[in-house]
Each structure stands twice: as structure tokens, then as C-alpha cells.
Short mmCIF file of C-alpha atoms in Angstrom, two decimals:
data_model
loop_
_atom_site.label_atom_id
_atom_site.label_comp_id
_atom_site.label_asym_id
_atom_site.label_seq_id
_atom_site.Cartn_x
_atom_site.Cartn_y
_atom_site.Cartn_z
CA UNK J 166 0.00 0.00 0.00
CA UNK J 167 2.88 2.36 0.78
CA UNK J 168 4.35 1.68 -2.65
CA UNK J 169 1.08 2.66 -4.30
CA UNK J 170 0.91 5.89 -2.29
CA UNK J 171 4.50 6.75 -3.30
CA UNK J 172 3.66 5.95 -6.92
CA UNK J 173 0.55 8.16 -6.90
CA UNK J 174 2.34 11.08 -5.26
CA UNK J 175 5.20 10.77 -7.75
CA UNK J 176 2.80 10.78 -10.70
CA UNK J 177 1.01 13.82 -9.26
CA UNK J 178 4.25 15.74 -8.63
CA UNK J 179 5.75 15.10 -12.04
CA UNK J 180 2.45 15.73 -13.87
CA UNK J 181 1.82 19.00 -12.07
CA UNK J 182 5.38 20.18 -12.63
CA UNK J 183 5.41 19.33 -16.34
CA UNK J 184 2.02 20.91 -17.01
CA UNK J 185 1.91 23.90 -14.68
CA UNK J 186 5.33 25.07 -13.51
CA UNK J 187 7.77 27.41 -15.23
CA UNK J 188 10.84 25.36 -14.49
CA UNK J 189 14.37 26.64 -14.01
CA UNK J 190 14.95 29.53 -16.39
CA UNK J 191 11.55 28.94 -17.98
CA UNK J 192 12.70 25.57 -19.35
CA UNK J 193 9.36 23.83 -18.84
CA UNK J 194 7.48 26.73 -20.43
CA UNK J 195 9.74 26.44 -23.48
CA UNK J 196 9.28 22.66 -23.59
CA UNK J 197 5.48 23.04 -23.53
CA UNK J 198 5.59 25.67 -26.29
CA UNK J 199 7.68 23.31 -28.45
CA UNK J 200 5.35 20.33 -28.07
CA UNK J 201 2.02 22.26 -28.04
CA UNK J 202 1.80 22.40 -31.88
CA UNK J 203 2.05 18.59 -31.98
CA UNK J 204 0.16 17.56 -28.84
CA UNK J 205 -2.24 20.48 -28.46
CA UNK J 206 -3.43 22.12 -25.26
CA UNK J 207 -3.21 18.81 -23.37
CA UNK J 208 0.34 19.68 -22.34
CA UNK J 209 -1.12 22.37 -20.05
CA UNK J 210 -3.53 19.98 -18.34
CA UNK J 211 -2.22 18.05 -15.29
CA UNK J 212 -4.90 15.38 -15.78
CA UNK J 213 -3.92 14.81 -19.43
CA UNK J 214 -0.21 14.77 -18.66
CA UNK J 215 -0.74 12.40 -15.72
CA UNK J 216 -1.96 9.68 -18.07
CA UNK J 217 1.38 9.54 -19.88
CA UNK J 218 3.43 10.14 -16.74
CA UNK J 219 1.64 7.29 -14.96
CA UNK J 220 2.60 4.89 -17.75
CA UNK J 221 6.25 5.97 -17.57
CA UNK J 222 6.29 5.82 -13.76
CA UNK J 223 4.67 2.38 -13.81
CA UNK J 224 7.47 1.10 -16.03
CA UNK J 225 9.99 2.52 -13.55
CA UNK J 226 8.03 0.99 -10.67
CA UNK J 227 8.48 -2.46 -12.22
CA UNK J 228 12.27 -2.16 -12.15
CA UNK J 229 14.65 -2.62 -9.20
CA UNK J 230 15.32 1.15 -9.40
CA UNK J 231 11.79 1.96 -8.18
CA UNK J 232 13.27 3.78 -5.15
CA UNK J 233 14.03 6.66 -7.51
CA UNK J 234 10.33 7.59 -7.25
CA UNK J 235 10.60 8.56 -3.56
CA UNK J 236 11.98 12.09 -4.21
CA UNK J 237 9.28 12.62 -6.83
CA UNK J 238 6.68 11.50 -4.28
CA UNK J 239 8.04 14.03 -1.77
CA UNK J 240 7.77 16.71 -4.43
CA UNK J 241 4.19 15.67 -5.16
CA UNK J 242 3.29 15.78 -1.47
CA UNK J 243 4.70 19.30 -1.11
CA UNK J 244 2.74 20.53 -4.15
CA UNK J 245 -0.43 18.90 -2.82
CA UNK J 246 0.00 20.51 0.60
CA UNK J 247 0.68 23.93 -0.96
CA UNK J 248 -2.49 23.64 -3.07
CA UNK J 249 -4.56 22.63 -0.04
CA UNK J 250 -3.15 25.42 2.13
CA UNK J 251 -3.66 28.04 -0.59
CA UNK J 252 -7.30 26.93 -1.05
CA UNK J 253 -7.92 27.10 2.70
CA UNK J 254 -6.40 30.57 2.82
CA UNK J 255 -8.84 31.93 0.23
CA UNK J 256 -11.93 31.05 2.27
#
């Protein structure tokens, strides 16, 4: 069960970052602008991106190197907490 929770947090963190964050020096914004003509507006949608990220993360999860997902899970947890706190602060 813990592995599944780590997997889900890692997928969330990577999906959110790829679809919504600027990245260092605007690198993720540039990446999205390069692939948008091919993939459309789906690159800006965390739900759309999470489909493809979940497939990639699942393939990593099947390998002995699955521990590499733990930092991504921590990142996902931080993003989730920030979103929850920001929503609570607007009430």
C-alpha cells in the first residue's frame, strides 16, 4: 500500500510540474511551447499529462530502481499541501 501511495504522489508531482510550472529559467514553459503544436493544449492539463506520466512511472516501478520515485513523491506531497493550504487561505 505504501508503494502505491508513493507511486501516486510521484505521478502527481511530475504531472503537475510538467504541465503547470515554469521550471528553471523557464525551461518547462519552453518545452510546452515546443510540443504544443504537436500535442495540443493537453500539455497544459495536469490530468492529461498524468496519463502519460503514470505509464512511464509504472514502467519505472516495475524495475529494481523503483526507489528513484521517492523524491518525486516528496515533491508531489509538497505541491499537494501547498495547493490545499492556498485553497484554505482563500476562504
